[in-house]
Structures are given as C-alpha cells and as structure tokens.
Coordinates of C-alpha atoms in Angstrom, one line a residue:
M1 CA 28.4 5.3 0.6
A2 CA 29.3 6.7 -2.8
D3 CA 26.8 8.5 -5.0
G4 CA 26.4 9.0 -8.7
S5 CA 29.2 11.5 -9.0
E6 CA 31.8 8.8 -8.4
K7 CA 31.8 7.2 -11.9
N8 CA 33.2 3.7 -12.0
A9 CA 33.3 3.5 -8.2
V10 CA 32.9 0.2 -6.5
V11 CA 30.8 0.3 -3.4
S12 CA 29.3 -2.1 -0.8
N13 CA 25.6 -2.8 -1.2
K14 CA 23.5 -3.8 1.9
K15 CA 20.5 -5.9 1.1
V16 CA 17.6 -7.8 2.7
I17 CA 17.5 -11.4 1.6
L18 CA 14.6 -13.9 2.0
K19 CA 16.1 -16.9 3.8
D20 CA 13.1 -19.2 4.1
Y21 CA 9.6 -19.4 2.7
V22 CA 7.1 -18.4 5.3
S23 CA 4.3 -20.4 6.9
G24 CA 2.0 -18.6 9.4
F25 CA 3.2 -15.2 10.7
P26 CA 6.5 -14.0 9.2
K27 CA 9.5 -13.6 11.5
E28 CA 12.5 -11.3 11.3
S29 CA 14.6 -14.5 11.1
D30 CA 13.0 -15.4 7.8
M31 CA 15.0 -12.6 6.3
V32 CA 18.7 -11.7 6.7
V33 CA 20.7 -8.6 6.0
T34 CA 23.8 -9.2 3.9
V35 CA 26.4 -7.0 2.2
D36 CA 27.8 -7.3 -1.3
E37 CA 31.2 -5.7 -1.3
N38 CA 31.7 -5.2 -5.1
L39 CA 29.0 -3.3 -6.8
K40 CA 30.1 -1.1 -9.7
L41 CA 28.2 2.2 -10.0
K42 CA 28.1 1.8 -13.8
V43 CA 25.6 0.2 -16.1
A44 CA 26.9 -2.0 -19.0
D45 CA 27.0 0.0 -22.3
D46 CA 25.2 -2.7 -24.3
S47 CA 22.2 -2.8 -21.9
K48 CA 19.1 -0.7 -21.2
D49 CA 19.5 -1.1 -17.5
I50 CA 18.9 1.6 -14.9
L51 CA 21.1 1.8 -11.7
V52 CA 19.1 3.3 -8.8
K53 CA 20.2 4.4 -5.4
N54 CA 17.2 3.6 -3.1
L55 CA 16.2 6.4 -0.8
Y56 CA 12.9 5.2 0.7
L57 CA 11.3 1.7 0.8
S58 CA 7.6 0.9 1.3
C59 CA 6.3 -1.8 3.6
D60 CA 3.1 -3.2 2.2
P61 CA 0.9 -6.2 3.3
Y62 CA 0.9 -7.8 -0.1
M63 CA 4.6 -8.5 0.4
R64 CA 3.7 -11.3 2.8
L65 CA 2.0 -13.1 -0.1
L66 CA 5.3 -13.2 -2.0
M67 CA 7.0 -15.0 0.9
T68 CA 5.5 -18.4 -0.1
S69 CA 6.5 -20.7 -2.9
R70 CA 3.1 -20.8 -4.4
S71 CA 2.4 -18.6 -7.5
L72 CA -0.3 -15.9 -7.5
E73 CA -2.2 -14.5 -10.5
I74 CA -0.5 -11.1 -10.5
F75 CA 2.6 -11.6 -8.4
T76 CA 5.7 -13.8 -8.7
P77 CA 7.0 -15.2 -5.4
Y78 CA 10.3 -14.0 -4.0
T79 CA 13.3 -16.1 -4.9
L80 CA 15.2 -17.5 -1.9
G81 CA 18.7 -16.1 -1.4
T82 CA 17.9 -12.9 -3.4
P83 CA 16.7 -9.4 -2.2
I84 CA 13.0 -9.1 -1.6
T85 CA 11.3 -6.4 -3.7
G86 CA 8.7 -3.8 -3.1
F87 CA 7.8 -0.2 -4.0
G88 CA 10.4 2.4 -3.3
V89 CA 11.7 5.9 -4.2
G90 CA 15.2 6.2 -5.7
K91 CA 17.7 8.4 -7.6
V92 CA 19.1 7.3 -10.9
I93 CA 22.9 6.9 -10.6
D94 CA 23.5 5.6 -14.2
S95 CA 21.3 4.6 -17.1
R96 CA 21.4 3.2 -20.6
N97 CA 17.6 3.5 -20.8
P98 CA 16.6 6.5 -23.0
E99 CA 13.7 7.3 -20.8
F100 CA 15.8 7.9 -17.7
K101 CA 19.0 9.8 -17.0
E102 CA 21.4 10.3 -14.2
G103 CA 19.9 12.4 -11.4
D104 CA 16.3 11.5 -12.1
L105 CA 14.1 10.8 -9.1
V106 CA 11.9 7.8 -9.6
W107 CA 9.3 5.5 -7.9
G108 CA 8.3 2.0 -8.7
T109 CA 9.3 -1.6 -7.9
T110 CA 12.8 -1.9 -6.6
G111 CA 15.0 -4.2 -4.5
W112 CA 15.3 -4.0 -0.7
E113 CA 18.9 -2.9 -1.0
E114 CA 20.9 0.3 -1.1
Y115 CA 21.4 0.1 -4.9
S116 CA 19.3 -1.7 -7.4
L117 CA 20.0 -2.6 -11.1
L118 CA 16.6 -2.4 -12.8
K119 CA 16.4 -4.4 -16.0
S120 CA 13.1 -2.8 -17.1
S121 CA 11.5 0.6 -16.9
E122 CA 8.0 -0.9 -16.8
G123 CA 6.1 0.5 -13.8
L124 CA 8.8 3.0 -13.1
F125 CA 7.6 6.6 -12.8
K126 CA 9.7 9.8 -13.0
I127 CA 9.1 12.2 -10.1
H128 CA 8.5 15.7 -11.2
H129 CA 6.9 17.3 -8.1
T130 CA 9.6 17.7 -5.4
D131 CA 7.9 20.3 -3.3
I132 CA 6.1 17.3 -1.7
P133 CA 8.2 15.1 0.6
L134 CA 9.8 12.3 -1.5
S135 CA 8.7 9.7 1.0
Y136 CA 5.1 10.4 -0.1
Y137 CA 5.9 8.6 -3.3
T138 CA 5.9 5.4 -1.3
G139 CA 2.4 6.3 -0.2
I140 CA -0.1 9.0 -1.0
L141 CA 1.6 9.8 -4.3
G142 CA 2.6 6.2 -5.1
M143 CA 1.0 2.8 -5.1
P144 CA -1.3 3.2 -2.0
G145 CA -2.6 6.6 -3.3
L146 CA -3.4 5.2 -6.8
T147 CA -5.0 2.2 -5.2
A148 CA -7.3 4.3 -3.0
Y149 CA -8.1 6.5 -6.0
G150 CA -8.9 3.7 -8.5
G151 CA -10.6 1.5 -5.9
F152 CA -12.9 4.2 -4.5
Y153 CA -13.8 6.4 -7.5
E154 CA -13.8 3.7 -10.2
V155 CA -14.8 0.5 -8.5
C156 CA -17.1 1.9 -5.8
A157 CA -18.6 4.7 -8.0
P158 CA -19.6 6.8 -5.0
K159 CA -22.5 9.2 -4.8
K160 CA -23.0 12.1 -2.4
G161 CA -24.7 11.1 0.9
E162 CA -23.9 7.4 0.7
Y163 CA -22.8 5.4 3.7
V164 CA -19.2 4.2 3.5
F165 CA -17.3 1.7 5.7
V166 CA -13.5 1.3 5.5
S167 CA -11.6 -1.5 7.3
A168 CA -7.9 -1.2 8.2
A169 CA -8.8 2.5 7.9
S170 CA -5.7 4.0 9.4
G171 CA -3.4 2.2 7.0
A172 CA -1.7 3.6 3.9
V173 CA -4.8 3.1 1.7
G174 CA -7.6 3.3 4.2
Q175 CA -6.8 6.7 5.5
L176 CA -7.1 8.1 2.0
V177 CA -10.3 6.3 1.0
G178 CA -12.0 7.8 4.1
Q179 CA -10.9 11.3 3.2
F180 CA -11.9 10.8 -0.5
A181 CA -15.3 9.7 0.7
K182 CA -15.7 12.8 2.9
L183 CA -14.7 15.0 -0.1
M184 CA -17.6 13.3 -1.9
G185 CA -20.0 14.2 0.9
C186 CA -20.4 10.7 2.1
Y187 CA -20.9 9.4 5.7
V188 CA -17.8 7.5 6.6
V189 CA -16.9 5.1 9.4
G190 CA -13.6 3.3 9.8
S191 CA -12.3 0.3 11.8
A192 CA -8.8 0.0 13.3
G193 CA -7.0 -2.0 16.0
T194 CA -6.2 0.5 18.7
Q195 CA -7.9 3.4 20.4
D196 CA -5.1 5.7 19.3
K197 CA -5.9 4.8 15.7
V198 CA -9.6 5.3 16.2
E199 CA -8.9 8.8 17.5
L200 CA -6.6 9.5 14.5
L201 CA -9.4 8.5 12.1
K202 CA -11.9 10.9 13.8
N203 CA -9.6 13.8 14.7
K204 CA -7.0 13.8 11.9
F205 CA -8.7 12.3 8.9
G206 CA -12.2 13.6 9.5
F207 CA -14.1 10.2 9.6
D208 CA -17.6 10.7 11.0
D209 CA -17.0 7.8 13.4
A210 CA -14.6 4.9 14.0
F211 CA -14.3 1.8 16.2
N212 CA -11.7 -0.6 17.5
Y213 CA -12.7 -4.0 16.1
K214 CA -10.8 -5.8 18.8
E215 CA -13.2 -4.4 21.4
E216 CA -16.3 -5.6 19.5
P217 CA -17.1 -9.3 20.2
D218 CA -20.1 -9.1 17.7
L219 CA -19.0 -7.3 14.5
N220 CA -22.5 -7.6 13.1
A221 CA -24.0 -5.8 16.1
A222 CA -21.2 -3.1 15.9
L223 CA -21.9 -2.4 12.2
K224 CA -25.7 -2.2 12.9
R225 CA -24.9 0.4 15.6
Y226 CA -22.7 2.6 13.3
F227 CA -24.8 2.0 10.2
P228 CA -28.5 1.7 11.3
K229 CA -29.6 2.3 7.7
G230 CA -26.9 -0.1 6.3
I231 CA -23.8 0.3 4.2
D232 CA -23.7 1.5 0.6
I233 CA -19.9 1.1 0.0
Y234 CA -17.4 -1.2 1.8
F235 CA -13.7 -0.7 1.0
E236 CA -12.4 -4.1 1.9
N237 CA -8.9 -4.4 3.3
V238 CA -9.4 -7.2 5.9
G239 CA -11.6 -10.2 4.8
G240 CA -12.7 -13.0 7.1
K241 CA -15.1 -12.3 9.9
M242 CA -15.3 -8.6 9.0
L243 CA -16.4 -9.3 5.5
D244 CA -18.9 -11.8 6.7
A245 CA -20.5 -9.2 9.1
V246 CA -20.4 -6.4 6.4
I247 CA -22.3 -8.5 3.9
L248 CA -25.2 -8.8 6.4
N249 CA -25.2 -5.0 6.7
M250 CA -25.0 -3.9 3.1
R251 CA -27.8 -2.0 1.5
V252 CA -29.6 -3.0 -1.7
Y253 CA -27.3 -2.4 -4.7
G254 CA -24.3 -1.9 -2.4
R255 CA -20.7 -2.1 -3.7
I256 CA -17.7 -3.8 -2.2
A257 CA -14.2 -2.9 -3.5
A258 CA -12.0 -5.9 -2.6
C259 CA -8.6 -4.3 -2.2
G260 CA -6.9 -6.8 0.2
M261 CA -7.7 -9.2 3.0
I262 CA -4.9 -8.9 5.5
S263 CA -6.6 -11.2 8.1
Q264 CA -6.0 -14.1 5.6
Y265 CA -2.4 -13.6 4.6
N266 CA -0.8 -15.5 7.5
R267 CA -3.4 -18.4 7.5
D268 CA -2.5 -21.8 6.0
Q269 CA -6.2 -22.4 5.4
P270 CA -8.3 -19.4 4.3
E271 CA -11.3 -18.5 6.5
G272 CA -14.7 -19.1 5.0
V273 CA -17.4 -16.5 4.4
H274 CA -20.9 -17.7 5.3
N275 CA -23.4 -14.9 4.5
L276 CA -23.1 -15.0 0.7
M277 CA -26.8 -15.4 0.0
S278 CA -27.2 -11.7 1.1
I279 CA -25.3 -10.8 -2.1
V280 CA -28.2 -12.3 -4.0
Y281 CA -31.0 -10.8 -1.9
K282 CA -29.5 -7.3 -1.9
R283 CA -28.0 -7.4 -5.4
I284 CA -24.5 -6.5 -4.0
R285 CA -21.6 -6.1 -6.4
I286 CA -18.2 -7.3 -5.2
E287 CA -15.3 -6.4 -7.4
G288 CA -11.6 -7.1 -6.9
F289 CA -9.0 -4.8 -8.5
S290 CA -5.3 -4.2 -8.7
V291 CA -3.3 -0.9 -8.7
F292 CA -1.8 -2.0 -12.0
D293 CA -5.2 -1.5 -13.6
Y294 CA -4.9 2.3 -12.9
Y295 CA -1.2 2.9 -13.9
P296 CA -2.5 4.6 -17.1
Q297 CA -4.4 7.1 -15.0
Y298 CA -1.4 8.1 -12.9
S299 CA -1.0 11.6 -14.3
K300 CA -4.8 12.2 -13.9
F301 CA -4.5 11.0 -10.3
L302 CA -1.6 13.5 -9.7
D303 CA -3.7 16.4 -11.1
F304 CA -6.5 15.4 -8.6
I305 CA -4.4 14.8 -5.4
L306 CA -1.6 17.4 -5.5
P307 CA -3.9 20.4 -5.0
Y308 CA -5.5 18.7 -2.0
I309 CA -2.1 18.0 -0.4
R310 CA -0.8 21.5 -1.0
E311 CA -4.0 23.0 0.4
G312 CA -3.9 20.7 3.4
K313 CA -7.3 19.3 2.5
V314 CA -6.0 15.7 2.4
K315 CA -3.7 14.7 5.2
Y316 CA -1.3 11.8 5.4
V317 CA 0.4 10.1 8.3
E318 CA 3.6 8.1 7.9
D319 CA 5.4 5.8 10.4
I320 CA 9.1 6.0 9.5
V321 CA 12.0 3.8 10.6
K322 CA 15.6 4.5 9.6
G323 CA 18.1 2.1 8.2
L324 CA 17.7 -0.9 5.9
E325 CA 18.7 -3.3 8.7
N326 CA 15.4 -2.2 10.5
G327 CA 13.3 -3.0 7.5
P328 CA 12.4 -6.6 8.3
A329 CA 11.0 -5.7 11.8
A330 CA 9.0 -2.8 10.2
L331 CA 7.6 -5.1 7.6
I332 CA 6.6 -7.7 10.1
G333 CA 5.0 -5.1 12.3
L334 CA 2.3 -4.5 9.7
F335 CA 0.7 -7.9 10.7
S336 CA 0.4 -7.0 14.4
G337 CA -0.8 -3.5 13.7
R338 CA 2.4 -1.9 15.2
N339 CA 2.5 0.8 12.6
V340 CA 0.5 4.0 12.8
G341 CA -0.1 5.1 9.2
K342 CA 2.0 4.4 6.2
Q343 CA 5.1 2.3 7.1
V344 CA 8.3 3.6 5.4
V345 CA 11.9 2.6 5.7
V346 CA 14.4 5.4 5.1
I347 CA 17.7 4.3 3.6
A348 CA 19.2 7.6 2.3
P349 CA 17.1 10.7 2.9
Q350 CA 17.4 13.5 0.4

C-alpha cells in the first residue's frame, strides 16, 4: 500500500460492502470484501474533501441497526453495494478542507475500507494526544468513551453512595460506566455473558460484584440478591427481559439512562416490557440519549479522562483483530458475545 508521500499515486482500496439487507442475526455472507484497483491519492482541487488512510475501525452494536432498509431517527441505513461505515481512526493523506492538513491524525465516521474520501468534516476530530494508543480513539477516547461520560454524568446525575447497575458491563461503554461510578463512590454491579467477563469486571475494572445473566433463570430474583435495597441508577445497554426485571428493582426516584438495547437489534418484532406501572409508583425517570448530544463537550471529556488513563486509574480492555477482511466476523461476533472488551479491527497500525 502507498502512503501520503506518494502524491498522485494510484492504489488499490480494499473495502467491506453490504451485499444484502439483514433479517435476524447478521451473517458474514451479508457482507463481501472487494477491491477497487484505481484510487487516486489526491483530492480534487475544487472540493473541500479529505482523503484519509484508515488505521483502526470500531465494531459497534448500533451498526446492526443500519443493516436494514428502514430509516431510524438519528441514523441513515447503509446503501447496498457500498462500503459500510462506522467510527474509526485515520491519517489524512490529502485535504482541501482548511481545518485538516496532510499528516493529521483524526477520528470520526469513516468507511470500512483502506482509504476513505470524506466529503464533510462534521463529526471529525483531530487527535492531539498521541502518547495514548491510537486505537483508544475507537473506544475510551472516542465514541464509546464520550457515550459513557455523557450518559452517566449528565443523564444519570449520580451521587456518592448510590446503587448502580450496568448491563453488558464488559463492553466498550459498560466497562467505563462502572469505573466512573466507582470514582463517584457508588456501589456498582455489572452483568455479562461469561464467567471470564464476570471475573474481568470484578478483578480488572473494580466492580463491587458481577453476575452471568445466562446462569440466572430469574433475573428479578438475581437483582434482588445483588441489590437488596434496590437500584438508584441503571445504565441500559440490553433491553428486553433485563429491563423488565430492573424496573421492578428500581428505587424511588431512580434513573435509567437508555444507551442501547442489544437484545432487540436482531429481532423482527421487538420484545415487550411489562412492568411499566413501577415507573409511576416509584417516580422513575427513563431518558434516552445519543453520543452526538455530547460532541460539544469532547474537549471537556478529554480533560477529565486523560489524567485517569495516564495514572492507571481507569483501565480499558480491547479485543483486536488484524486485517479488514476479518472485520465482518469481528462485527458479527458482538451479537454472540464473542468479544472481550472493545472490538477493534486493525488495518494499518501506526
């Protein structure tokens, strides 16, 4: 592969294309890896485009929602026959955008391909702190980190001593929410899908306790066991039966930050929630949010999180696969819990 030093070079560009819209669980065969042989490493002079060499790509559950033809409020579905998109880290090869120059390292939405021609700089952040691994900008210093920060501190409005429950707690967002809660002096329990992940939550991330939801036939009883006094804050990543059980165990004036509902993404018909009257009795506040709400706070978030990373007070676990051709399998693995920590695809490590 050529890099930015080879002006006017023509290179091949490997990419992951969505072949068919997905019903049920996605399969590797829903995507195909193709190669475009004629990509010029130069941006048109009369444009404001940015040409980026992608270094790291992020696998995130929301991407499943874009694999259907139906439109969503904040996302546009993928277009068949074109590269799927997601968050990633890249290096600017050429630019006609005054905000970005050749050699800049950036993170934001990009294509699942070796090189992406970005038509807009909206949501593209310049990377200034390179003493931290660049892959962290797909996770703790990127979208998942800002999601955890905004969702926990702004939506949940935590107070010291409160009881916090995090579902999908070993994932990219959950592992951070739990650690933020501990920094606040809260009592934190997480759920995950394997015993290894449960141990990770307790021994690596410092959760007070954790359980494997697959080994709990009665989630309501499990939550009563771990939270005999009830739950003040629930950081919601799962939905379905877990949400139903949590509502029964919330305390008066409890808060639920609805970040995602991965148990519902592969269902043709959403699962119902039955215990909604508890919201009335207990005056529970449920609030959905999007990471885009917190983009204006990104520099404030960096000021908050960077010292914790450098001092080792916040830990982060990545699950890394190498090669764009292995990206589809890594992405699909999210929905069977195959990943341990933040799933990252390395294309061209720096």
